[in-house]
PDB file of C-alpha atoms in Angstrom:
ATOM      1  CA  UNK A 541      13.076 -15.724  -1.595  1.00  0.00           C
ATOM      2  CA  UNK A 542      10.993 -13.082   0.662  1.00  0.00           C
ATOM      3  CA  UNK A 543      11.525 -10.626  -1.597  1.00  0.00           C
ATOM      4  CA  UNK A 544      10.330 -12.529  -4.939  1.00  0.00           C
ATOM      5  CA  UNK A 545       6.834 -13.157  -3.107  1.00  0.00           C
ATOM      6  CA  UNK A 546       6.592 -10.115  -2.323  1.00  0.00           C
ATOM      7  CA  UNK A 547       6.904  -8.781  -5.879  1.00  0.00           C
ATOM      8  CA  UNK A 548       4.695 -11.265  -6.912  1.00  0.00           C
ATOM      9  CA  UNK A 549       1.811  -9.961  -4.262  1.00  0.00           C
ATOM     10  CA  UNK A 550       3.024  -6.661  -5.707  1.00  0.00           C
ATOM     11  CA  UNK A 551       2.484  -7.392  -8.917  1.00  0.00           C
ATOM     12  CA  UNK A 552      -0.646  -8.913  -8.634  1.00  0.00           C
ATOM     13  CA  UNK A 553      -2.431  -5.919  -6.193  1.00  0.00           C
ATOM     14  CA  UNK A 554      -1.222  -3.728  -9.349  1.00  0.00           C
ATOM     15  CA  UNK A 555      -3.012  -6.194 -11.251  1.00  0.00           C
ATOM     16  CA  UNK A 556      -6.275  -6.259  -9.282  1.00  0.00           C
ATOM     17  CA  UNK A 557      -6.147  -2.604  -8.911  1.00  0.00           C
ATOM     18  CA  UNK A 558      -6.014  -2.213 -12.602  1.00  0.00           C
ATOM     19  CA  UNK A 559      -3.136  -0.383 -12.530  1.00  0.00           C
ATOM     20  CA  UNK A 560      -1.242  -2.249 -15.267  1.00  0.00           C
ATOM     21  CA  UNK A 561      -3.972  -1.053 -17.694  1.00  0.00           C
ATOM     22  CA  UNK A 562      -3.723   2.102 -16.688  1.00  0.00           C
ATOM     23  CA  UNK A 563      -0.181   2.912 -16.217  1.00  0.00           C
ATOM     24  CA  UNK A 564       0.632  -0.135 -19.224  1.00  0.00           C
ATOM     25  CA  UNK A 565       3.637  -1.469 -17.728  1.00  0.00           C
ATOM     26  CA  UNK A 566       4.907  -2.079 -13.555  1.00  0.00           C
ATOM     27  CA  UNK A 567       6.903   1.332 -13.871  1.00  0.00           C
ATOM     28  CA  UNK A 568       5.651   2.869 -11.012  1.00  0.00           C
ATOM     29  CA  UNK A 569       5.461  -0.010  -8.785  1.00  0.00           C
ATOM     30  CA  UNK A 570       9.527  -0.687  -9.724  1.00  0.00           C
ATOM     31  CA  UNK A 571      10.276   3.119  -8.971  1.00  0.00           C
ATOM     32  CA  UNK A 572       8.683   2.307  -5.507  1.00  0.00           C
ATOM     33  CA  UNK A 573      10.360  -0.187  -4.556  1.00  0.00           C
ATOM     34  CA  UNK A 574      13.436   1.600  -5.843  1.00  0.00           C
ATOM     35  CA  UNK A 575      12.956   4.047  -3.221  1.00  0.00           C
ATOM     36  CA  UNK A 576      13.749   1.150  -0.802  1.00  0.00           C
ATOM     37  CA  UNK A 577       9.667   1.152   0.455  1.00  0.00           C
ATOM     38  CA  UNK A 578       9.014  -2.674   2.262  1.00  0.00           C
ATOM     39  CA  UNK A 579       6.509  -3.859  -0.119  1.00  0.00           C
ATOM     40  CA  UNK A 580       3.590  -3.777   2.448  1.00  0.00           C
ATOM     41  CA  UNK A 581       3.868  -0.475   3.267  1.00  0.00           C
ATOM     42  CA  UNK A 582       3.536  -0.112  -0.669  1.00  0.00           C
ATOM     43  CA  UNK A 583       0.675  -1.761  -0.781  1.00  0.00           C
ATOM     44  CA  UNK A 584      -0.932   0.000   2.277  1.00  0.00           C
ATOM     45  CA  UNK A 585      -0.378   2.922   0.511  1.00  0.00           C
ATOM     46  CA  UNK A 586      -2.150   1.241  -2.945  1.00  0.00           C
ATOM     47  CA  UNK A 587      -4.851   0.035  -0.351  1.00  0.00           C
ATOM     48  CA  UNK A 588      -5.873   3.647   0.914  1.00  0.00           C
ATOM     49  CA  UNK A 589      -5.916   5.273  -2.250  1.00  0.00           C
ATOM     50  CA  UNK A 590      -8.148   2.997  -3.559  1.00  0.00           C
ATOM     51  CA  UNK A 591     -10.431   2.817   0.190  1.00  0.00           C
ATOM     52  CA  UNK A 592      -9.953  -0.813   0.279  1.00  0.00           C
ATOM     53  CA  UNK A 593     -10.876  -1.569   4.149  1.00  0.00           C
ATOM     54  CA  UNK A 594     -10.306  -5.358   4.143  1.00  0.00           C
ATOM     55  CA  UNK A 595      -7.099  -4.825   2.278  1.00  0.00           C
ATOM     56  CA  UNK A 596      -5.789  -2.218   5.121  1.00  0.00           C
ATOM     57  CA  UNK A 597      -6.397  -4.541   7.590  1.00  0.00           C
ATOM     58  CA  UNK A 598      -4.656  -7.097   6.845  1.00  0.00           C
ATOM     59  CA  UNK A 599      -1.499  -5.138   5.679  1.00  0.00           C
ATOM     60  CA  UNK A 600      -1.826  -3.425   8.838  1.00  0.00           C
ATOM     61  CA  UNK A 601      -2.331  -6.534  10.725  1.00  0.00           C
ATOM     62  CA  UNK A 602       0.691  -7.798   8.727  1.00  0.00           C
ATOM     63  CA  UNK A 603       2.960  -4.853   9.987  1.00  0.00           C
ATOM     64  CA  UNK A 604       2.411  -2.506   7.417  1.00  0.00           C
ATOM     65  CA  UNK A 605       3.728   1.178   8.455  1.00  0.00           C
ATOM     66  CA  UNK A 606       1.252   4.072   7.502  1.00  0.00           C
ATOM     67  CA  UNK A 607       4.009   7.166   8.264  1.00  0.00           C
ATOM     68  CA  UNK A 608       5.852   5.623   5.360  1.00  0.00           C
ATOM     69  CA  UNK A 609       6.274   8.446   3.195  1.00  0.00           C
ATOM     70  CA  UNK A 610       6.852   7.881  -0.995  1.00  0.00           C
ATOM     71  CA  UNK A 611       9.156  10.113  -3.542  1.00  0.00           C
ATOM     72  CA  UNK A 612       6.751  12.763  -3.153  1.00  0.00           C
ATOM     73  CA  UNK A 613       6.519  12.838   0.942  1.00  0.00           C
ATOM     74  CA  UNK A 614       2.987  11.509   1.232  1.00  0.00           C
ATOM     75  CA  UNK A 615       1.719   8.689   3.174  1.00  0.00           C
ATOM     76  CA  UNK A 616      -0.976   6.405   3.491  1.00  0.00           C
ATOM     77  CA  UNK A 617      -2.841   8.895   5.119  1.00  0.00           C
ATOM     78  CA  UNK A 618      -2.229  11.421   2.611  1.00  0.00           C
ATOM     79  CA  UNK A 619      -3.220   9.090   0.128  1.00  0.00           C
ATOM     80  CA  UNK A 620      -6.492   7.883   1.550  1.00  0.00           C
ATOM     81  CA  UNK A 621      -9.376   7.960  -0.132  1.00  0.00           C
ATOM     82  CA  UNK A 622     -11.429   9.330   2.221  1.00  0.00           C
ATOM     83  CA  UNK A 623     -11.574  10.756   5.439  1.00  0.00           C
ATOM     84  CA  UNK A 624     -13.327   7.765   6.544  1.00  0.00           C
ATOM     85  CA  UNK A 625     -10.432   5.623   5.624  1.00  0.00           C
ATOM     86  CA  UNK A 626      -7.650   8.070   7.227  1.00  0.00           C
ATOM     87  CA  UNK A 627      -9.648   7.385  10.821  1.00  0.00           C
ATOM     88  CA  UNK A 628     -10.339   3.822   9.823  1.00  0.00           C
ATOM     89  CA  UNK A 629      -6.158   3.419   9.335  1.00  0.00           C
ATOM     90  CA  UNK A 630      -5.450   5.553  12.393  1.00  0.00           C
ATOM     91  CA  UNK A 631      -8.334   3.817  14.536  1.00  0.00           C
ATOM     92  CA  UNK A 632      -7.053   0.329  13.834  1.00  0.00           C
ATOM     93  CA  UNK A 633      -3.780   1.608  15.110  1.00  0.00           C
ATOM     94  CA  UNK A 634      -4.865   2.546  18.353  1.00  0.00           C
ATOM     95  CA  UNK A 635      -6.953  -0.425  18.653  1.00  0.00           C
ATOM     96  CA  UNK A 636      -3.659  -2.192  17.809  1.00  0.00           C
ATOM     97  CA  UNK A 637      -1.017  -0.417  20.285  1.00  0.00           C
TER      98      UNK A 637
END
């Protein structure tokens, strides 16, 4: 049951993002998950890419991982919009530990 709410978050962040009308179909977000990526971290890494500051924080509040790395080796971090969002995501860390 965990797992079908979190593909239905999924599915709708790829929908808010806009990502289904760019990409046209949830092929990317299925090859994700395929790579046996938790969800959140998934999304954290949707989050930063996009600089979406409330978003981060509550997937990092919710135990989302930032070293997580994709198919391609990157990160959150690496995928951050901004430098201002890498030290936002590695601030609320170390406000965190």
């Amino acid at each position: 049951m965990g797992r079908t709410i979190f593909l239905l978050i999924l599915s709708q962040y790829f929908n808010y993002m806009g990502m289904l009308a760019v990409e046209g179909s949830y092929d990317k977000m299925h090859a994700l998950l395929k790579q046996n990526i938790h969800p959140v971290d998934i999304l954290l890494m949707m989050a930063a890419s996009e600089g979406d500051k409330p978003k981060i924080e509550e997937l990092l509040r919710a135990g989302a991982d930032y070293t997580v790395k994709d198919s391609e080796g990157r990160t959150a971090l690496d995928k951050a919009a901004s430098d201002e969002i890498k030290d936002f995501i590695l601030g609320f860390s170390v406000q965190k530990a």
